[in-house]
Amino acid sequence: MSIAALKQQVVRPDLVEMHDVTAQDPVLLLHLKSTRNTVPVPRHWCFKRKYLAGKRGFVKPAFELPDFIRRTGIMEMREALQEKEEQKTLKAKTRERVRPKMGKIDIDYQKLHDAFFRWQTKPKMSIHGELYYEGKEFETKLKEKKPGDLSDDLKTALGMPTGQGSEKIPPPWLIAMQRYGPPPSYPNLKIRGLNAPIPESCSFGYHPGGWGKPPVDEQGRPLYGDVFGTDVEYSYANNEDEVVDKALWGELESESEEEEEEEEEEEEEDEGDEAPDKEGLMTPSEGLATPSGVTSIPAGVETPDMIELRKKTIEEAMEQGAETPALYTVLPEKRTAVGGAMLGSAHVYDLSSSAVCTFCTNAFRCSY
């Protein structure tokens, strides 16, 4: 199978490579490569030279501290300490090696706390399926670039002026776009002089600083967009100067406004209490009577006028002035012979019938 035939059969022809046609099932291979979240095979699998052989002799740059640590001033402190160490004599260095001194760098711990807990930024990490390959660190990061925005370095390379007023100079590819149309990869991109109006105090023409010829048809109508700025809907200037409400929607109200609102609510409630609704139904004072005369409460379940929760026996004993029953009884103790018992004792308590339980008025050997 040729590469052209394979590109016609797959959904993503841009993923087809020259060695894909040598696979046992090229269509299945391209289906796996075009599946979402698929991790590609490292590109150096087919290279004849060894991995990272081109970086031999490359000097690795020194590690740089992050900005939130650099702002604490720790680098200046270490440099001053190193200069001081270099000025010491050999005898002082030997003494310092034998008896080292700790705590030479005196840094504010509040700065360290703020650096790591307030100003710390998340380092850039690789995403799922992103593999390292030789020379990756030297490639341009296109995610940080926006189509249509020219940097100062690009303007300098193209011979365009930089600084204030540089946006009034058209890019050199504008004439070709007016002739052949906008770039197909960015169909919705607004380009001044092509499908958007040119800046103020600028004019069309081929003179120095001119914006070429506007792309129009035979009737003078724009081909790709509102290049003259007459249509409000597609006007580039209106889209750029659109007023955006930047008020904080979650802003807390002041205490004075809250107090005023509470006072107004209280006044409204007072007015509502003073002027009751006369059209409402009045409840009779004697209550609602059942028209049939039959109650829904069975006999003997009526609610009594007064509920007695105290025990009558205690109340009657208190009224008669009887003595308070004792909480315990002291058992008499007597001595006996140990005898032949294995766990015998010389002291025994008298558990005769005279010993009475004070709680249940039964013999002491009760279940209480």
C-alpha atoms as a printed R data frame, in Angstrom:
    type eleno elety resid chain resno       x       y       z
1   ATOM     1    CA   MET     A     1   0.000   0.000   0.000
2   ATOM     2    CA   SER     A     2   1.293   3.435  -0.901
3   ATOM     3    CA   ILE     A     3   1.279   6.468   1.386
4   ATOM     4    CA   ALA     A     4  -1.279   8.279  -0.805
5   ATOM     5    CA   ALA     A     5  -3.695   5.318  -0.667
6   ATOM     6    CA   LEU     A     6  -3.291   5.060   3.129
7   ATOM     7    CA   LYS     A     7  -4.031   8.758   3.593
8   ATOM     8    CA   GLN     A     8  -7.275   8.353   1.657
9   ATOM     9    CA   GLN     A     9  -8.501   5.510   3.871
10  ATOM    10    CA   VAL     A    10  -7.852   6.989   7.329
11  ATOM    11    CA   VAL     A    11  -9.597   9.769   9.232
12  ATOM    12    CA   ARG     A    12  -6.396  11.612  10.228
13  ATOM    13    CA   PRO     A    13  -4.138  11.688   7.153
14  ATOM    14    CA   ASP     A    14  -1.821  14.170   8.908
15  ATOM    15    CA   LEU     A    15  -0.622  11.372  11.223
16  ATOM    16    CA   VAL     A    16   0.568   9.142   8.399
17  ATOM    17    CA   GLU     A    17   4.344   8.660   8.347
18  ATOM    18    CA   MET     A    18   6.568   7.092   5.730
19  ATOM    19    CA   HIS     A    19   7.146   3.870   7.699
20  ATOM    20    CA   ASP     A    20   3.441   3.309   8.526
21  ATOM    21    CA   VAL     A    21   2.861   1.508   5.211
22  ATOM    22    CA   THR     A    22   5.263  -1.276   6.286
23  ATOM    23    CA   ALA     A    23   3.012  -2.343   9.194
24  ATOM    24    CA   GLN     A    24   0.994  -5.582   9.037
25  ATOM    25    CA   ASP     A    25  -2.278  -3.603   9.342
26  ATOM    26    CA   PRO     A    26  -1.628   0.070   8.461
27  ATOM    27    CA   VAL     A    27  -5.290   1.082   8.862
28  ATOM    28    CA   LEU     A    28  -5.442  -0.324  12.406
29  ATOM    29    CA   LEU     A    29  -2.150   1.378  13.228
30  ATOM    30    CA   LEU     A    30  -3.495   4.768  12.111
31  ATOM    31    CA   HIS     A    31  -6.714   4.138  14.050
32  ATOM    32    CA   LEU     A    32  -4.678   3.586  17.229
33  ATOM    33    CA   LYS     A    33  -2.558   6.671  16.560
34  ATOM    34    CA   SER     A    34  -5.629   8.870  16.051
35  ATOM    35    CA   THR     A    35  -7.392   7.654  19.200
36  ATOM    36    CA   ARG     A    36  -7.700  10.255  21.941
37  ATOM    37    CA   ASN     A    37  -5.124  10.171  24.797
38  ATOM    38    CA   THR     A    38  -2.899   7.761  22.896
39  ATOM    39    CA   VAL     A    39   0.755   7.929  23.947
40  ATOM    40    CA   PRO     A    40   2.940   7.907  20.820
41  ATOM    41    CA   VAL     A    41   6.015   5.753  20.386
42  ATOM    42    CA   PRO     A    42   9.215   7.790  20.939
43  ATOM    43    CA   ARG     A    43  10.499   9.089  17.652
44  ATOM    44    CA   HIS     A    44  14.083   7.854  18.185
45  ATOM    45    CA   TRP     A    45  13.019   4.197  17.784
46  ATOM    46    CA   CYS     A    46  14.021   4.249  14.128
47  ATOM    47    CA   PHE     A    47  17.162   6.408  14.481
48  ATOM    48    CA   LYS     A    48  20.480   4.745  13.735
49  ATOM    49    CA   ARG     A    49  22.456   6.762  16.244
50  ATOM    50    CA   LYS     A    50  22.055   6.316  19.962
51  ATOM    51    CA   TYR     A    51  19.603   8.249  22.079
52  ATOM    52    CA   LEU     A    52  20.864  11.760  23.050
53  ATOM    53    CA   ALA     A    53  24.092  11.227  21.120
54  ATOM    54    CA   GLY     A    54  23.765  14.717  19.685
55  ATOM    55    CA   LYS     A    55  23.928  16.327  23.140
56  ATOM    56    CA   ARG     A    56  27.465  15.049  23.757
57  ATOM    57    CA   GLY     A    57  29.646  17.941  24.857
58  ATOM    58    CA   PHE     A    58  26.621  20.138  25.552
59  ATOM    59    CA   VAL     A    59  27.101  22.171  28.723
60  ATOM    60    CA   LYS     A    60  24.052  21.888  30.913
61  ATOM    61    CA   PRO     A    61  22.995  25.290  32.272
62  ATOM    62    CA   ALA     A    62  23.095  25.827  36.003
63  ATOM    63    CA   PHE     A    63  19.912  25.417  37.996
64  ATOM    64    CA   GLU     A    64  18.071  28.653  38.610
65  ATOM    65    CA   LEU     A    65  16.034  29.230  41.735
66  ATOM    66    CA   PRO     A    66  12.353  30.029  41.231
67  ATOM    67    CA   ASP     A    67  11.291  33.654  41.456
68  ATOM    68    CA   PHE     A    68   9.411  33.251  44.753
69  ATOM    69    CA   ILE     A    69  12.619  31.965  46.438
70  ATOM    70    CA   ARG     A    70  14.842  34.509  44.711
71  ATOM    71    CA   ARG     A    71  12.767  37.376  46.078
72  ATOM    72    CA   THR     A    72  13.693  36.419  49.651
73  ATOM    73    CA   GLY     A    73  17.269  37.638  49.054
74  ATOM    74    CA   ILE     A    74  18.892  34.298  49.846
75  ATOM    75    CA   MET     A    75  21.179  34.492  46.781
76  ATOM    76    CA   GLU     A    76  22.740  37.803  47.878
77  ATOM    77    CA   MET     A    77  23.297  36.409  51.364
78  ATOM    78    CA   ARG     A    78  25.067  33.322  50.026
79  ATOM    79    CA   GLU     A    79  27.247  35.374  47.673
80  ATOM    80    CA   ALA     A    80  28.338  37.643  50.538
81  ATOM    81    CA   LEU     A    81  29.112  34.575  52.668
82  ATOM    82    CA   GLN     A    82  31.180  32.990  49.889
83  ATOM    83    CA   GLU     A    83  33.204  36.177  49.440
84  ATOM    84    CA   LYS     A    84  33.878  36.210  53.166
85  ATOM    85    CA   GLU     A    85  34.992  32.558  53.066
86  ATOM    86    CA   GLU     A    86  37.409  33.246  50.213
87  ATOM    87    CA   GLN     A    87  39.135  36.001  52.215
88  ATOM    88    CA   LYS     A    88  39.896  33.652  55.142
89  ATOM    89    CA   THR     A    89  43.378  32.243  55.629
90  ATOM    90    CA   LEU     A    90  44.257  28.553  55.549
91  ATOM    91    CA   LYS     A    91  44.542  28.465  59.349
92  ATOM    92    CA   ALA     A    92  41.048  29.958  59.769
93  ATOM    93    CA   LYS     A    93  39.593  27.521  57.234
94  ATOM    94    CA   THR     A    94  41.166  24.569  59.091
95  ATOM    95    CA   ARG     A    95  39.802  25.828  62.403
96  ATOM    96    CA   GLU     A    96  36.400  26.293  60.783
97  ATOM    97    CA   ARG     A    97  36.493  22.724  59.450
98  ATOM    98    CA   VAL     A    98  37.266  21.321  62.902
99  ATOM    99    CA   ARG     A    99  34.772  23.507  64.778
100 ATOM   100    CA   PRO     A   100  32.142  24.625  62.291
101 ATOM   101    CA   LYS     A   101  29.805  27.498  63.125
102 ATOM   102    CA   MET     A   102  26.111  27.110  62.479
103 ATOM   103    CA   GLY     A   103  23.507  29.736  61.680
104 ATOM   104    CA   LYS     A   104  25.699  31.971  59.524
105 ATOM   105    CA   ILE     A   105  22.854  33.008  57.207
106 ATOM   106    CA   ASP     A   106  20.358  35.014  59.230
107 ATOM   107    CA   ILE     A   107  17.140  35.167  57.180
108 ATOM   108    CA   ASP     A   108  13.722  36.262  58.284
109 ATOM   109    CA   TYR     A   109  11.503  33.218  58.754
110 ATOM   110    CA   GLN     A   110   8.425  35.261  57.905
111 ATOM   111    CA   LYS     A   111   9.878  35.847  54.431
112 ATOM   112    CA   LEU     A   112  10.465  32.127  54.028
113 ATOM   113    CA   HIS     A   113   6.927  31.371  55.171
114 ATOM   114    CA   ASP     A   114   5.429  33.889  52.721
115 ATOM   115    CA   ALA     A   115   7.643  32.603  49.907
116 ATOM   116    CA   PHE     A   116   6.452  29.017  50.241
117 ATOM   117    CA   PHE     A   117   2.876  29.519  51.438
118 ATOM   118    CA   ARG     A   118   1.794  32.752  49.708
119 ATOM   119    CA   TRP     A   119   3.913  33.428  46.626
120 ATOM   120    CA   GLN     A   120   4.811  29.895  45.557
121 ATOM   121    CA   THR     A   121   3.963  29.109  41.933
122 ATOM   122    CA   LYS     A   122   3.348  25.727  40.404
123 ATOM   123    CA   PRO     A   123   6.212  24.544  38.177
124 ATOM   124    CA   LYS     A   124   5.558  23.652  34.566
125 ATOM   125    CA   MET     A   125   4.941  19.919  34.275
126 ATOM   126    CA   SER     A   126   4.472  17.668  31.265
127 ATOM   127    CA   ILE     A   127   0.990  16.530  30.326
128 ATOM   128    CA   HIS     A   128  -0.255  13.025  29.600
129 ATOM   129    CA   GLY     A   129   1.493  11.496  26.610
130 ATOM   130    CA   GLU     A   130   4.143  14.218  26.335
131 ATOM   131    CA   LEU     A   131   7.542  12.580  25.808
132 ATOM   132    CA   TYR     A   132  10.984  14.126  25.739
133 ATOM   133    CA   TYR     A   133  13.012  13.979  22.567
134 ATOM   134    CA   GLU     A   134  16.339  15.417  21.581
135 ATOM   135    CA   GLY     A   135  16.194  19.162  21.039
136 ATOM   136    CA   LYS     A   136  12.772  19.632  22.597
137 ATOM   137    CA   GLU     A   137  13.952  22.433  24.898
138 ATOM   138    CA   PHE     A   138  15.056  24.508  21.897
139 ATOM   139    CA   GLU     A   139  11.680  24.443  20.131
140 ATOM   140    CA   THR     A   140   9.319  27.401  20.154
141 ATOM   141    CA   LYS     A   141   6.348  27.043  22.485
142 ATOM   142    CA   LEU     A   142   3.457  27.747  20.146
143 ATOM   143    CA   LYS     A   143   0.851  27.570  22.926
144 ATOM   144    CA   GLU     A   144   2.056  30.911  24.218
145 ATOM   145    CA   LYS     A   145   1.719  32.524  20.778
146 ATOM   146    CA   LYS     A   146  -1.457  34.017  19.321
147 ATOM   147    CA   PRO     A   147  -2.001  34.250  15.551
148 ATOM   148    CA   GLY     A   148  -2.029  37.827  14.315
149 ATOM   149    CA   ASP     A   149   0.049  39.297  17.181
150 ATOM   150    CA   LEU     A   150   3.528  40.325  16.049
151 ATOM   151    CA   SER     A   151   6.285  40.422  18.633
152 ATOM   152    CA   ASP     A   152   8.988  43.084  18.640
153 ATOM   153    CA   ASP     A   153  11.599  40.542  17.533
154 ATOM   154    CA   LEU     A   154   9.478  39.531  14.530
155 ATOM   155    CA   LYS     A   155   8.854  43.156  13.599
156 ATOM   156    CA   THR     A   156  12.573  43.860  13.751
157 ATOM   157    CA   ALA     A   157  13.306  40.824  11.552
158 ATOM   158    CA   LEU     A   158  10.712  41.975   8.985
159 ATOM   159    CA   GLY     A   159  12.034  45.556   8.971
160 ATOM   160    CA   MET     A   160   8.902  46.970  10.568
161 ATOM   161    CA   PRO     A   161   9.022  49.777  13.153
162 ATOM   162    CA   THR     A   162   8.448  48.974  16.823
163 ATOM   163    CA   GLY     A   163   7.055  50.996  19.690
164 ATOM   164    CA   GLN     A   164   4.206  53.482  19.723
165 ATOM   165    CA   GLY     A   165   2.281  53.773  16.444
166 ATOM   166    CA   SER     A   166   3.746  50.593  14.994
167 ATOM   167    CA   GLU     A   167   0.264  49.067  14.647
168 ATOM   168    CA   LYS     A   168  -0.468  51.554  11.816
169 ATOM   169    CA   ILE     A   169   2.095  49.866   9.558
170 ATOM   170    CA   PRO     A   170   0.654  46.857   7.646
171 ATOM   171    CA   PRO     A   171   2.490  43.514   7.585
172 ATOM   172    CA   PRO     A   172   4.246  42.604   4.335
173 ATOM   173    CA   TRP     A   173   1.954  39.625   3.635
174 ATOM   174    CA   LEU     A   174  -1.229  41.745   3.570
175 ATOM   175    CA   ILE     A   175  -1.013  42.353  -0.199
176 ATOM   176    CA   ALA     A   176  -0.846  38.599  -0.889
177 ATOM   177    CA   MET     A   177  -3.787  37.906   1.434
178 ATOM   178    CA   GLN     A   178  -5.880  40.569  -0.320
179 ATOM   179    CA   ARG     A   179  -5.122  38.867  -3.601
180 ATOM   180    CA   TYR     A   180  -5.488  35.184  -2.636
181 ATOM   181    CA   GLY     A   181  -7.751  35.311   0.441
182 ATOM   182    CA   PRO     A   182  -7.365  34.750   4.181
183 ATOM   183    CA   PRO     A   183  -5.360  31.796   5.551
184 ATOM   184    CA   PRO     A   184  -7.495  28.621   5.512
185 ATOM   185    CA   SER     A   185  -6.155  27.469   8.906
186 ATOM   186    CA   TYR     A   186  -7.691  30.514  10.640
187 ATOM   187    CA   PRO     A   187 -11.024  31.230   8.943
188 ATOM   188    CA   ASN     A   188 -12.350  33.373  11.823
189 ATOM   189    CA   LEU     A   189  -9.198  35.426  12.364
190 ATOM   190    CA   LYS     A   190  -9.734  39.192  12.064
191 ATOM   191    CA   ILE     A   191  -7.048  40.748   9.860
192 ATOM   192    CA   ARG     A   192  -6.981  44.510   9.360
193 ATOM   193    CA   GLY     A   193  -7.311  45.468   5.709
194 ATOM   194    CA   LEU     A   194  -8.671  42.028   4.735
195 ATOM   195    CA   ASN     A   195 -11.867  41.333   6.729
196 ATOM   196    CA   ALA     A   196 -11.636  44.103   9.341
197 ATOM   197    CA   PRO     A   197 -11.330  47.895   9.066
198 ATOM   198    CA   ILE     A   198  -7.906  49.500   9.018
199 ATOM   199    CA   PRO     A   199  -6.756  51.770  11.889
200 ATOM   200    CA   GLU     A   200  -7.781  55.406  12.042
201 ATOM   201    CA   SER     A   201  -5.771  58.021  10.098
202 ATOM   202    CA   CYS     A   202  -4.655  55.258   7.686
203 ATOM   203    CA   SER     A   203  -5.623  54.824   4.047
204 ATOM   204    CA   PHE     A   204  -5.591  52.183   1.358
205 ATOM   205    CA   GLY     A   205  -2.973  52.302  -1.359
206 ATOM   206    CA   TYR     A   206   0.446  51.032  -2.380
207 ATOM   207    CA   HIS     A   207   2.413  53.995  -1.068
208 ATOM   208    CA   PRO     A   208   4.733  53.569   1.969
209 ATOM   209    CA   GLY     A   209   2.463  52.867   4.923
210 ATOM   210    CA   GLY     A   210  -0.512  52.124   2.656
211 ATOM   211    CA   TRP     A   211  -2.855  49.188   3.294
212 ATOM   212    CA   GLY     A   212  -3.089  47.921  -0.284
213 ATOM   213    CA   LYS     A   213  -6.364  47.419  -2.129
214 ATOM   214    CA   PRO     A   214  -9.479  46.260  -0.270
215 ATOM   215    CA   PRO     A   215 -10.817  42.912  -1.566
216 ATOM   216    CA   VAL     A   216 -14.218  43.686  -3.133
217 ATOM   217    CA   ASP     A   217 -16.338  42.208  -5.894
218 ATOM   218    CA   GLU     A   218 -17.592  43.885  -9.083
219 ATOM   219    CA   GLN     A   219 -20.336  45.748  -7.173
220 ATOM   220    CA   GLY     A   220 -17.865  47.052  -4.583
221 ATOM   221    CA   ARG     A   221 -19.031  44.731  -1.781
222 ATOM   222    CA   PRO     A   222 -16.392  43.240   0.559
223 ATOM   223    CA   LEU     A   223 -15.498  39.615  -0.130
224 ATOM   224    CA   TYR     A   224 -14.240  38.387   3.245
225 ATOM   225    CA   GLY     A   225 -15.724  40.736   5.830
226 ATOM   226    CA   ASP     A   226 -16.448  44.308   6.843
227 ATOM   227    CA   VAL     A   227 -13.224  45.855   5.599
228 ATOM   228    CA   PHE     A   228 -14.671  49.397   5.499
229 ATOM   229    CA   GLY     A   229 -16.186  49.375   9.008
230 ATOM   230    CA   THR     A   230 -19.714  50.209   7.828
231 ATOM   231    CA   ASP     A   231 -21.454  47.136   9.270
232 ATOM   232    CA   VAL     A   232 -21.884  47.483  13.019
233 ATOM   233    CA   GLU     A   233 -22.299  43.749  13.553
234 ATOM   234    CA   TYR     A   234 -18.914  42.863  12.046
235 ATOM   235    CA   SER     A   235 -17.109  46.065  12.943
236 ATOM   236    CA   TYR     A   236 -13.667  45.346  14.326
237 ATOM   237    CA   ALA     A   237 -13.538  48.660  16.131
238 ATOM   238    CA   ASN     A   238 -16.809  48.019  17.947
239 ATOM   239    CA   ASN     A   239 -15.664  44.554  19.008
240 ATOM   240    CA   GLU     A   240 -12.430  46.006  20.282
241 ATOM   241    CA   ASP     A   241 -14.026  48.888  22.198
242 ATOM   242    CA   GLU     A   242 -16.815  46.794  23.662
243 ATOM   243    CA   VAL     A   243 -17.768  47.970  27.137
244 ATOM   244    CA   VAL     A   244 -17.402  45.194  29.694
245 ATOM   245    CA   ASP     A   245 -18.984  45.440  33.124
246 ATOM   246    CA   LYS     A   246 -16.103  44.763  35.539
247 ATOM   247    CA   ALA     A   247 -18.044  45.339  38.760
248 ATOM   248    CA   LEU     A   248 -17.465  42.792  41.497
249 ATOM   249    CA   TRP     A   249 -20.641  40.722  41.716
250 ATOM   250    CA   GLY     A   250 -19.662  39.131  45.043
251 ATOM   251    CA   GLU     A   251 -18.856  42.376  46.868
252 ATOM   252    CA   LEU     A   252 -20.188  42.538  50.442
253 ATOM   253    CA   GLU     A   253 -22.551  45.346  51.392
254 ATOM   254    CA   SER     A   254 -21.494  47.859  54.020
255 ATOM   255    CA   GLU     A   255 -22.913  47.726  57.559
256 ATOM   256    CA   SER     A   256 -24.756  51.034  57.153
257 ATOM   257    CA   GLU     A   257 -26.702  49.716  54.150
258 ATOM   258    CA   GLU     A   258 -27.593  46.535  56.043
259 ATOM   259    CA   GLU     A   259 -28.832  48.557  59.038
260 ATOM   260    CA   GLU     A   260 -30.966  50.756  56.765
261 ATOM   261    CA   GLU     A   261 -32.513  47.680  55.134
262 ATOM   262    CA   GLU     A   262 -33.262  46.145  58.542
263 ATOM   263    CA   GLU     A   263 -34.905  49.379  59.733
264 ATOM   264    CA   GLU     A   264 -37.061  49.513  56.599
265 ATOM   265    CA   GLU     A   265 -38.129  45.883  57.105
266 ATOM   266    CA   GLU     A   266 -39.034  46.567  60.755
267 ATOM   267    CA   GLU     A   267 -41.090  49.627  59.748
268 ATOM   268    CA   GLU     A   268 -42.957  47.586  57.163
269 ATOM   269    CA   GLU     A   269 -43.673  44.876  59.756
270 ATOM   270    CA   ASP     A   270 -44.953  47.476  62.243
271 ATOM   271    CA   GLU     A   271 -47.242  48.976  59.623
272 ATOM   272    CA   GLY     A   272 -48.524  45.496  58.815
273 ATOM   273    CA   ASP     A   273 -49.284  44.818  62.499
274 ATOM   274    CA   GLU     A   274 -51.098  48.138  62.962
275 ATOM   275    CA   ALA     A   275 -53.340  47.656  59.944
276 ATOM   276    CA   PRO     A   276 -54.659  44.085  60.014
277 ATOM   277    CA   ASP     A   277 -56.656  42.699  57.182
278 ATOM   278    CA   LYS     A   278 -60.333  43.239  57.857
279 ATOM   279    CA   GLU     A   279 -61.454  40.948  55.110
280 ATOM   280    CA   GLY     A   280 -60.050  37.809  56.775
281 ATOM   281    CA   LEU     A   281 -62.077  35.237  58.698
282 ATOM   282    CA   MET     A   282 -62.524  35.792  62.441
283 ATOM   283    CA   THR     A   283 -62.131  32.759  64.724
284 ATOM   284    CA   PRO     A   284 -64.881  32.662  67.420
285 ATOM   285    CA   SER     A   285 -63.721  32.889  71.023
286 ATOM   286    CA   GLU     A   286 -65.552  29.754  72.122
287 ATOM   287    CA   GLY     A   287 -63.780  27.670  69.490
288 ATOM   288    CA   LEU     A   288 -65.172  25.487  66.760
289 ATOM   289    CA   ALA     A   289 -67.855  23.026  67.873
290 ATOM   290    CA   THR     A   290 -68.408  19.713  66.195
291 ATOM   291    CA   PRO     A   291 -71.794  19.977  64.438
292 ATOM   292    CA   SER     A   292 -72.724  16.317  64.873
293 ATOM   293    CA   GLY     A   293 -71.995  16.251  68.616
294 ATOM   294    CA   VAL     A   294 -69.844  13.097  68.318
295 ATOM   295    CA   THR     A   295 -66.264  13.381  69.575
296 ATOM   296    CA   SER     A   296 -63.351  11.549  67.999
297 ATOM   297    CA   ILE     A   297 -61.667  10.870  71.409
298 ATOM   298    CA   PRO     A   298 -62.662   7.529  72.998
299 ATOM   299    CA   ALA     A   299 -63.962   7.350  76.560
300 ATOM   300    CA   GLY     A   300 -61.322   7.338  79.303
301 ATOM   301    CA   VAL     A   301 -58.643   8.981  77.183
302 ATOM   302    CA   GLU     A   302 -59.620  12.576  77.912
303 ATOM   303    CA   THR     A   303 -56.801  14.860  78.972
304 ATOM   304    CA   PRO     A   304 -57.042  15.527  82.755
305 ATOM   305    CA   ASP     A   305 -56.886  19.023  84.173
306 ATOM   306    CA   MET     A   306 -53.823  18.286  86.287
307 ATOM   307    CA   ILE     A   307 -51.206  15.518  85.952
308 ATOM   308    CA   GLU     A   308 -49.615  14.178  89.153
309 ATOM   309    CA   LEU     A   309 -46.080  12.976  88.561
310 ATOM   310    CA   ARG     A   310 -44.960  12.419  92.167
311 ATOM   311    CA   LYS     A   311 -45.404   9.113  93.963
312 ATOM   312    CA   LYS     A   312 -48.278   9.114  96.433
313 ATOM   313    CA   THR     A   313 -46.494   6.885  98.971
314 ATOM   314    CA   ILE     A   314 -43.613   9.347  99.377
315 ATOM   315    CA   GLU     A   315 -45.966  12.305  99.528
316 ATOM   316    CA   GLU     A   316 -48.159  10.641 102.187
317 ATOM   317    CA   ALA     A   317 -45.112   9.646 104.263
318 ATOM   318    CA   MET     A   318 -43.859  13.224 104.184
319 ATOM   319    CA   GLU     A   319 -47.270  14.577 105.199
320 ATOM   320    CA   GLN     A   320 -47.571  12.123 108.140
321 ATOM   321    CA   GLY     A   321 -44.076  13.021 109.373
322 ATOM   322    CA   ALA     A   322 -42.773   9.460 109.221
323 ATOM   323    CA   GLU     A   323 -39.092   8.750 109.527
324 ATOM   324    CA   THR     A   324 -37.005   8.568 106.409
325 ATOM   325    CA   PRO     A   325 -36.149   4.926 105.624
326 ATOM   326    CA   ALA     A   326 -32.517   4.031 106.046
327 ATOM   327    CA   LEU     A   327 -30.451   3.570 102.954
328 ATOM   328    CA   TYR     A   328 -28.383   0.730 104.426
329 ATOM   329    CA   THR     A   329 -28.234  -1.666 107.386
330 ATOM   330    CA   VAL     A   330 -25.139  -2.471 109.410
331 ATOM   331    CA   LEU     A   331 -24.816  -6.242 109.730
332 ATOM   332    CA   PRO     A   332 -23.490  -7.583 113.030
333 ATOM   333    CA   GLU     A   333 -20.151  -9.375 112.907
334 ATOM   334    CA   LYS     A   334 -19.220 -12.452 114.920
335 ATOM   335    CA   ARG     A   335 -16.152 -14.666 115.246
336 ATOM   336    CA   THR     A   336 -16.176 -18.340 114.399
337 ATOM   337    CA   ALA     A   337 -13.703 -21.110 113.963
338 ATOM   338    CA   VAL     A   338 -12.105 -21.584 110.609
339 ATOM   339    CA   GLY     A   339 -12.678 -25.332 110.605
340 ATOM   340    CA   GLY     A   340 -11.692 -27.557 107.739
341 ATOM   341    CA   ALA     A   341 -12.936 -25.295 104.961
342 ATOM   342    CA   MET     A   342 -10.498 -24.481 102.208
343 ATOM   343    CA   LEU     A   343 -11.354 -20.751 102.097
344 ATOM   344    CA   GLY     A   344 -12.650 -20.369 105.619
345 ATOM   345    CA   SER     A   345 -12.690 -17.102 107.584
346 ATOM   346    CA   ALA     A   346 -12.684 -16.209 111.245
347 ATOM   347    CA   HIS     A   347 -15.106 -13.317 110.706
348 ATOM   348    CA   VAL     A   348 -18.725 -14.026 109.718
349 ATOM   349    CA   TYR     A   349 -21.683 -11.649 109.280
350 ATOM   350    CA   ASP     A   350 -25.059 -12.384 110.819
351 ATOM   351    CA   LEU     A   351 -27.514 -12.941 107.942
352 ATOM   352    CA   SER     A   352 -30.444 -14.022 110.094
353 ATOM   353    CA   SER     A   353 -34.036 -13.065 109.458
354 ATOM   354    CA   SER     A   354 -33.589  -9.993 111.619
355 ATOM   355    CA   ALA     A   355 -31.552  -8.374 108.878
356 ATOM   356    CA   VAL     A   356 -34.124  -6.686 106.636
357 ATOM   357    CA   CYS     A   357 -33.647  -4.944 103.290
358 ATOM   358    CA   THR     A   358 -34.580  -1.271 103.555
359 ATOM   359    CA   PHE     A   359 -35.643  -1.024  99.944
360 ATOM   360    CA   CYS     A   360 -38.131  -3.866  99.579
361 ATOM   361    CA   THR     A   361 -38.933  -4.645 103.269
362 ATOM   362    CA   ASN     A   362 -38.011  -8.300 102.689
363 ATOM   363    CA   ALA     A   363 -35.330 -10.543 104.054
364 ATOM   364    CA   PHE     A   364 -31.822  -9.323 103.289
365 ATOM   365    CA   ARG     A   365 -31.270 -12.137 100.850
366 ATOM   366    CA   CYS     A   366 -33.427 -10.530  98.209
367 ATOM   367    CA   SER     A   367 -32.898  -9.865  94.545
368 ATOM   368    CA   TYR     A   368 -32.290  -6.121  95.016
